[in-house]
Amino acid sequence: MANQSQETLEKQSSSPSSSSSSSSSVVVIVVPFHGHSHLNQLLQLSHIISSHNIPVHYLGSALHISQVKSRATHVVNQERIQFHDFPTPHFLPPLPNDTQFSSHLIHSFETSVENLREPFADLLTLLSETARKVVVIHDPLTSSIVHDSCRFPNTE
């Protein structure tokens, strides 16, 4: 997984939109929880931030990034918002249980937490080397993914 995520980071960081972030003094990383409303709200916030010419890196699984792009209410500005989609292992979630509302989502949540922490840390390492300040905006449910951000002195 480490080699695959590093290759993905290198490929995405070599795109034209990421070159603007490497010379920027402030860069934002957004890490939403993969629920529909969580993804959309943080995408809207990303648009507001990017409208001030601040580069935004939106991190998620490949499936959820694809979904949020397809449901976007306005054109996604890929010059200012860099999407980093990382593959997660395929799994068959259990059927929803009427007596336990969100029990079918637990495995999906655990899988994303286990598989996005390392790519997040790799992206943060890459961006913190070139940006004066890296701001991490995350959903409270993704706290364990962004836990490593406290190791970087230029990260808030």
Coordinates of N, CA and C in Angstrom, one line a residue:
M1 N 0.8 -1.2 0.0 CA 0.0 0.0 0.0 C 0.9 1.3 0.0
A2 N 2.0 1.2 0.7 CA 2.8 2.4 0.8 C 3.4 2.8 -0.6
N3 N 3.8 1.9 -1.4 CA 4.3 2.2 -2.7 C 3.2 2.7 -3.6
Q4 N 2.1 2.1 -3.5 CA 0.9 2.5 -4.3 C 0.5 4.0 -4.0
S5 N 0.4 4.3 -2.7 CA 0.0 5.6 -2.3 C 1.1 6.6 -2.6
Q6 N 2.4 6.3 -2.5 CA 3.4 7.2 -2.9 C 3.4 7.5 -4.4
E7 N 3.2 6.4 -5.2 CA 3.1 6.6 -6.6 C 1.9 7.6 -7.0
T8 N 0.8 7.4 -6.3 CA -0.4 8.2 -6.5 C -0.1 9.6 -6.2
L9 N 0.6 9.9 -5.1 CA 1.0 11.2 -4.6 C 1.9 11.9 -5.6
E10 N 2.9 11.1 -6.1 CA 3.9 11.7 -7.0 C 3.2 12.1 -8.3
K11 N 2.3 11.2 -8.8 CA 1.6 11.5 -10.0 C 0.7 12.7 -9.9
Q12 N -0.1 12.8 -8.8 CA -0.9 13.9 -8.5 C -0.2 15.2 -8.3
S13 N 0.9 15.1 -7.6 CA 1.7 16.3 -7.3 C 2.5 16.9 -8.4
S14 N 2.6 16.1 -9.5 CA 3.3 16.6 -10.7 C 2.3 17.3 -11.7
S15 N 1.0 17.3 -11.3 CA 0.1 17.9 -12.2 C 0.2 19.5 -12.2
P16 N -0.3 20.2 -13.2 CA -0.1 21.6 -13.2 C -0.7 22.3 -12.0
S17 N -1.9 21.9 -11.5 CA -2.5 22.6 -10.4 C -1.8 22.4 -9.1
S18 N -1.0 21.4 -9.0 CA -0.2 21.3 -7.7 C 1.0 22.2 -7.7
S19 N 1.5 22.5 -8.9 CA 2.7 23.4 -9.0 C 2.4 24.8 -8.4
S20 N 1.1 25.2 -8.5 CA 0.7 26.5 -7.8 C 0.8 26.4 -6.3
S21 N 0.5 25.1 -5.8 CA 0.5 25.0 -4.3 C 1.9 24.9 -3.8
S22 N 2.9 24.5 -4.6 CA 4.2 24.4 -4.1 C 4.9 25.7 -3.9
S23 N 4.4 26.7 -4.6 CA 5.0 28.1 -4.4 C 4.1 28.9 -3.5
S24 N 3.0 28.4 -3.0 CA 2.1 29.1 -2.1 C 2.6 29.1 -0.7
S25 N 2.2 30.2 0.0 CA 2.6 30.3 1.4 C 1.6 29.6 2.3
V26 N 0.4 29.4 1.9 CA -0.6 28.7 2.6 C -1.3 27.7 1.7
V27 N -1.4 26.5 2.2 CA -2.1 25.4 1.5 C -3.1 24.7 2.5
V28 N -4.2 24.3 1.9 CA -5.2 23.7 2.8 C -5.4 22.2 2.3
I29 N -5.5 21.3 3.3 CA -5.9 19.9 3.0 C -7.2 19.7 3.7
V30 N -8.2 19.2 2.9 CA -9.5 18.9 3.4 C -9.7 17.4 3.5
V31 N -10.1 16.9 4.6 CA -10.3 15.4 4.8 C -11.7 15.2 5.3
P32 N -12.7 15.0 4.4 CA -14.1 14.8 4.8 C -14.4 13.4 5.2
F33 N -15.4 13.2 6.0 CA -15.9 11.9 6.3 C -16.7 11.5 5.0
H34 N -16.8 10.2 4.7 CA -17.4 9.9 3.4 C -18.9 9.8 3.3
G35 N -19.6 10.4 4.2 CA -21.1 10.5 4.1 C -21.4 11.6 3.1
H36 N -22.5 11.4 2.4 CA -22.9 12.4 1.4 C -22.9 13.8 1.8
S37 N -23.5 14.1 3.0 CA -23.6 15.5 3.4 C -22.3 16.0 3.9
H38 N -21.4 15.1 4.4 CA -20.1 15.5 4.9 C -19.2 15.9 3.6
L39 N -19.3 15.1 2.6 CA -18.5 15.3 1.4 C -18.9 16.7 0.8
N40 N -20.2 16.9 0.6 CA -20.7 18.1 -0.1 C -20.4 19.4 0.7
Q41 N -20.6 19.3 2.0 CA -20.3 20.5 2.8 C -18.8 20.9 2.8
L42 N -18.0 20.0 2.9 CA -16.5 20.3 2.8 C -16.1 20.7 1.4
L43 N -16.8 20.2 0.4 CA -16.5 20.6 -1.0 C -16.9 22.1 -1.1
Q44 N -18.0 22.4 -0.6 CA -18.5 23.8 -0.7 C -17.5 24.8 0.0
L45 N -17.1 24.3 1.2 CA -16.1 25.1 1.9 C -14.8 25.2 1.1
S46 N -14.4 24.2 0.5 CA -13.2 24.2 -0.4 C -13.3 25.2 -1.5
H47 N -14.5 25.3 -2.1 CA -14.7 26.3 -3.1 C -14.6 27.7 -2.6
I48 N -15.1 28.0 -1.4 CA -15.0 29.3 -0.8 C -13.5 29.6 -0.5
I49 N -12.8 28.7 0.0 CA -11.4 28.9 0.3 C -10.6 29.1 -1.0
S50 N -10.8 28.3 -2.0 CA -10.1 28.4 -3.2 C -10.4 29.7 -4.0
S51 N -11.6 30.3 -3.7 CA -11.9 31.5 -4.4 C -11.0 32.7 -3.9
H52 N -10.3 32.5 -2.9 CA -9.4 33.5 -2.4 C -7.9 33.1 -2.8
N53 N -7.8 32.3 -3.9 CA -6.5 31.9 -4.4 C -5.7 31.1 -3.5
I54 N -6.3 30.4 -2.6 CA -5.6 29.5 -1.7 C -5.7 28.1 -2.2
P55 N -4.6 27.4 -2.5 CA -4.7 26.0 -3.0 C -5.4 25.1 -2.0
V56 N -6.3 24.2 -2.5 CA -6.9 23.2 -1.6 C -6.7 21.8 -2.1
H57 N -6.3 20.9 -1.2 CA -6.1 19.5 -1.6 C -7.2 18.8 -0.8
Y58 N -8.1 18.1 -1.6 CA -9.3 17.4 -1.1 C -9.0 15.9 -1.1
L59 N -8.9 15.3 0.0 CA -8.5 13.9 0.1 C -9.6 12.9 0.4
G60 N -9.6 11.8 -0.3 CA -10.6 10.8 0.0 C -10.4 9.5 -0.8
S61 N -11.3 8.6 -0.7 CA -11.2 7.4 -1.5 C -11.6 7.7 -2.9
A62 N -11.1 6.9 -3.9 CA -11.4 7.1 -5.3 C -12.9 7.1 -5.5
L63 N -13.6 6.2 -4.9 CA -15.1 6.1 -5.0 C -15.8 7.4 -4.6
H64 N -15.4 7.9 -3.4 CA -16.1 9.0 -2.8 C -15.7 10.3 -3.5
I65 N -14.5 10.4 -4.0 CA -14.1 11.6 -4.8 C -14.9 11.6 -6.1
S66 N -15.1 10.5 -6.7 CA -15.9 10.4 -8.0 C -17.3 10.8 -7.7
Q67 N -17.9 10.3 -6.6 CA -19.3 10.7 -6.2 C -19.4 12.2 -5.9
V68 N -18.5 12.8 -5.2 CA -18.6 14.2 -4.9 C -18.5 15.0 -6.1
K69 N -17.6 14.7 -7.0 CA -17.5 15.4 -8.3 C -18.7 15.3 -9.1
S70 N -19.4 14.2 -9.2 CA -20.6 14.0 -10.0 C -21.8 14.7 -9.4
R71 N -21.8 14.9 -8.1 CA -22.9 15.6 -7.4 C -22.7 17.1 -7.1
A72 N -21.5 17.6 -7.6 CA -21.2 19.0 -7.3 C -22.3 19.9 -7.9
T73 N -22.7 20.9 -7.1 CA -23.7 21.8 -7.6 C -23.2 22.9 -8.5
H74 N -21.9 23.1 -8.6 CA -21.3 24.0 -9.5 C -20.0 23.4 -10.0
V75 N -19.5 24.0 -11.0 CA -18.3 23.4 -11.7 C -17.1 23.3 -10.7
V76 N -16.5 22.2 -10.6 CA -15.4 22.0 -9.7 C -14.2 22.6 -10.4
N77 N -13.6 23.6 -9.7 CA -12.4 24.3 -10.2 C -11.2 23.5 -9.9
Q78 N -10.7 22.6 -10.9 CA -9.6 21.8 -10.6 C -8.3 22.5 -10.7
E79 N -8.3 23.7 -11.1 CA -7.0 24.5 -11.0 C -6.7 24.9 -9.5
R80 N -7.8 25.1 -8.8 CA -7.6 25.5 -7.4 C -7.8 24.4 -6.4
I81 N -8.6 23.4 -6.7 CA -8.9 22.3 -5.8 C -8.3 21.0 -6.5
Q82 N -7.3 20.5 -5.8 CA -6.6 19.3 -6.3 C -7.2 18.1 -5.5
F83 N -7.8 17.2 -6.3 CA -8.4 16.0 -5.6 C -7.3 14.9 -5.6
H84 N -7.2 14.3 -4.4 CA -6.3 13.2 -4.2 C -7.2 12.0 -3.8
D85 N -7.4 11.1 -4.8 CA -8.2 9.9 -4.6 C -7.4 8.7 -4.4
F86 N -7.5 8.0 -3.3 CA -6.7 6.9 -3.0 C -7.6 5.6 -3.0
P87 N -7.2 4.6 -3.6 CA -8.0 3.3 -3.6 C -8.1 2.7 -2.3
T88 N -9.2 2.1 -2.0 CA -9.4 1.4 -0.8 C -9.8 0.0 -1.2
P89 N -9.6 -1.0 -0.4 CA -9.9 -2.4 -0.8 C -11.4 -2.5 -1.0
H90 N -11.8 -3.4 -1.9 CA -13.2 -3.7 -2.2 C -13.7 -4.6 -1.1
F91 N -14.9 -4.3 -0.6 CA -15.5 -5.2 0.4 C -17.0 -5.1 0.1
L92 N -17.7 -6.2 0.6 CA -19.2 -6.2 0.5 C -19.7 -5.9 1.9
P93 N -20.3 -4.7 2.1 CA -20.8 -4.3 3.4 C -22.0 -5.2 3.7
P94 N -22.3 -5.4 5.0 CA -23.4 -6.1 5.4 C -24.7 -5.4 5.1
L95 N -25.8 -6.1 5.0 CA -27.1 -5.5 4.7 C -27.5 -4.6 5.8
P96 N -28.2 -3.5 5.5 CA -28.6 -2.6 6.6 C -29.5 -3.4 7.6
N97 N -29.4 -3.0 8.8 CA -30.2 -3.6 9.9 C -31.2 -2.6 10.4
D98 N -32.5 -2.9 10.4 CA -33.5 -2.0 10.8 C -33.4 -1.6 12.3
T99 N -32.8 -2.5 13.1 CA -32.7 -2.2 14.6 C -31.5 -1.4 14.9
Q100 N -30.5 -1.5 14.1 CA -29.2 -0.7 14.4 C -28.9 0.2 13.2
F101 N -29.4 1.4 13.3 CA -29.4 2.4 12.1 C -28.2 2.3 11.2
S102 N -27.0 2.7 11.7 CA -25.9 2.8 10.8 C -24.9 1.7 10.9
S103 N -25.3 0.5 11.4 CA -24.3 -0.6 11.6 C -23.7 -1.0 10.3
H104 N -24.4 -0.9 9.1 CA -23.8 -1.3 7.8 C -22.7 -0.3 7.4
L105 N -22.6 0.8 8.0 CA -21.6 1.8 7.6 C -20.2 1.6 8.4
I106 N -20.3 0.9 9.4 CA -19.1 0.8 10.3 C -17.9 0.2 9.6
H107 N -18.1 -0.9 8.8 CA -17.0 -1.5 8.1 C -16.4 -0.5 7.1
S108 N -17.3 0.2 6.4 CA -16.8 1.2 5.4 C -16.0 2.3 6.1
F109 N -16.4 2.7 7.3 CA -15.7 3.7 8.0 C -14.3 3.2 8.5
E110 N -14.3 2.0 9.0 CA -13.0 1.4 9.5 C -12.1 1.2 8.3
T111 N -12.5 0.8 7.2 CA -11.7 0.6 6.0 C -11.1 2.0 5.5
S112 N -11.9 3.0 5.5 CA -11.3 4.3 5.1 C -10.3 4.8 6.1
V113 N -10.6 4.7 7.3 CA -9.6 5.1 8.4 C -8.3 4.4 8.2
E114 N -8.3 3.1 8.1 CA -7.1 2.3 8.0 C -6.3 2.6 6.7
N115 N -7.0 3.0 5.6 CA -6.3 3.1 4.3 C -6.0 4.5 3.9
L116 N -6.6 5.5 4.6 CA -6.3 6.9 4.3 C -5.3 7.6 5.2
R117 N -5.0 7.0 6.3 CA -4.0 7.7 7.2 C -2.6 7.8 6.6
E118 N -2.1 6.8 6.0 CA -0.8 6.8 5.4 C -0.7 7.8 4.2
P119 N -1.7 7.7 3.3 CA -1.7 8.7 2.2 C -1.8 10.1 2.7
F120 N -2.6 10.4 3.7 CA -2.7 11.7 4.3 C -1.3 12.2 4.8
A121 N -0.7 11.3 5.6 CA 0.6 11.6 6.1 C 1.7 11.9 5.0
D122 N 1.6 11.1 4.0 CA 2.5 11.3 2.8 C 2.3 12.7 2.2
L123 N 1.0 13.0 1.9 CA 0.6 14.3 1.3 C 1.0 15.4 2.2
L124 N 0.8 15.3 3.5 CA 1.1 16.4 4.5 C 2.7 16.6 4.5
T125 N 3.4 15.5 4.5 CA 4.9 15.6 4.4 C 5.3 16.4 3.2
L126 N 4.8 16.0 2.0 CA 5.1 16.6 0.8 C 4.8 18.1 0.8
L127 N 3.6 18.5 1.2 CA 3.2 19.9 1.2 C 3.9 20.7 2.3
S128 N 4.1 20.1 3.4 CA 4.8 20.9 4.5 C 6.2 21.3 4.2
E129 N 6.8 20.5 3.2 CA 8.2 20.9 2.8 C 8.3 22.1 2.0
T130 N 7.2 22.5 1.3 CA 7.2 23.6 0.4 C 6.3 24.8 0.8
A131 N 5.3 24.5 1.6 CA 4.4 25.6 2.0 C 4.8 26.2 3.4
R132 N 4.6 27.5 3.6 CA 4.9 28.1 4.8 C 4.0 27.6 5.9
K133 N 2.7 27.4 5.5 CA 1.7 27.0 6.5 C 0.7 26.0 5.8
V134 N 0.5 24.9 6.4 CA -0.5 23.9 5.9 C -1.7 23.9 6.9
V135 N -2.8 24.1 6.4 CA -4.0 24.1 7.3 C -4.8 22.8 7.0
V136 N -5.1 22.1 8.0 CA -5.9 20.8 7.8 C -7.3 21.0 8.3
I137 N -8.2 20.9 7.4 CA -9.7 20.9 7.8 C -10.2 19.5 7.6
H138 N -10.8 19.0 8.7 CA -11.3 17.7 8.7 C -12.6 17.5 9.5
D139 N -13.3 16.5 9.1 CA -14.5 16.2 9.8 C -14.1 15.5 11.2
P140 N -14.8 15.8 12.2 CA -14.5 15.1 13.5 C -14.4 13.6 13.4
L141 N -15.1 13.0 12.5 CA -15.1 11.5 12.3 C -13.8 11.1 11.6
T142 N -13.0 12.0 11.1 CA -11.7 11.6 10.4 C -10.5 12.0 11.3
S143 N -10.7 12.2 12.5 CA -9.6 12.7 13.4 C -8.5 11.7 13.4
S144 N -8.8 10.4 13.4 CA -7.7 9.4 13.4 C -6.9 9.4 12.1
I145 N -7.5 9.8 11.0 CA -6.7 9.9 9.8 C -5.7 11.1 9.8
V146 N -6.1 12.2 10.4 CA -5.3 13.4 10.4 C -4.4 13.5 11.7
H147 N -4.4 12.5 12.5 CA -3.7 12.5 13.8 C -2.2 12.9 13.6
D148 N -1.6 12.5 12.5 CA -0.1 12.8 12.4 C 0.2 14.2 12.1
S149 N -0.8 15.1 11.9 CA -0.5 16.5 11.5 C 0.1 17.2 12.7
C150 N 0.0 16.7 13.9 CA 0.6 17.4 15.1 C 2.1 17.3 15.1
R151 N 2.7 16.4 14.2 CA 4.1 16.3 14.2 C 4.8 17.4 13.3
F152 N 4.0 18.2 12.6 CA 4.6 19.2 11.7 C 4.4 20.6 12.3
P153 N 5.5 21.3 12.5 CA 5.4 22.6 13.1 C 4.6 23.7 12.3
N154 N 4.6 23.5 11.0 CA 3.9 24.5 10.2 C 2.5 24.1 9.8
T155 N 1.9 23.2 10.6 CA 0.6 22.7 10.3 C -0.4 23.1 11.4
E156 N -1.6 23.6 11.0 CA -2.6 23.9 11.9 C -3.8 23.0 11.6

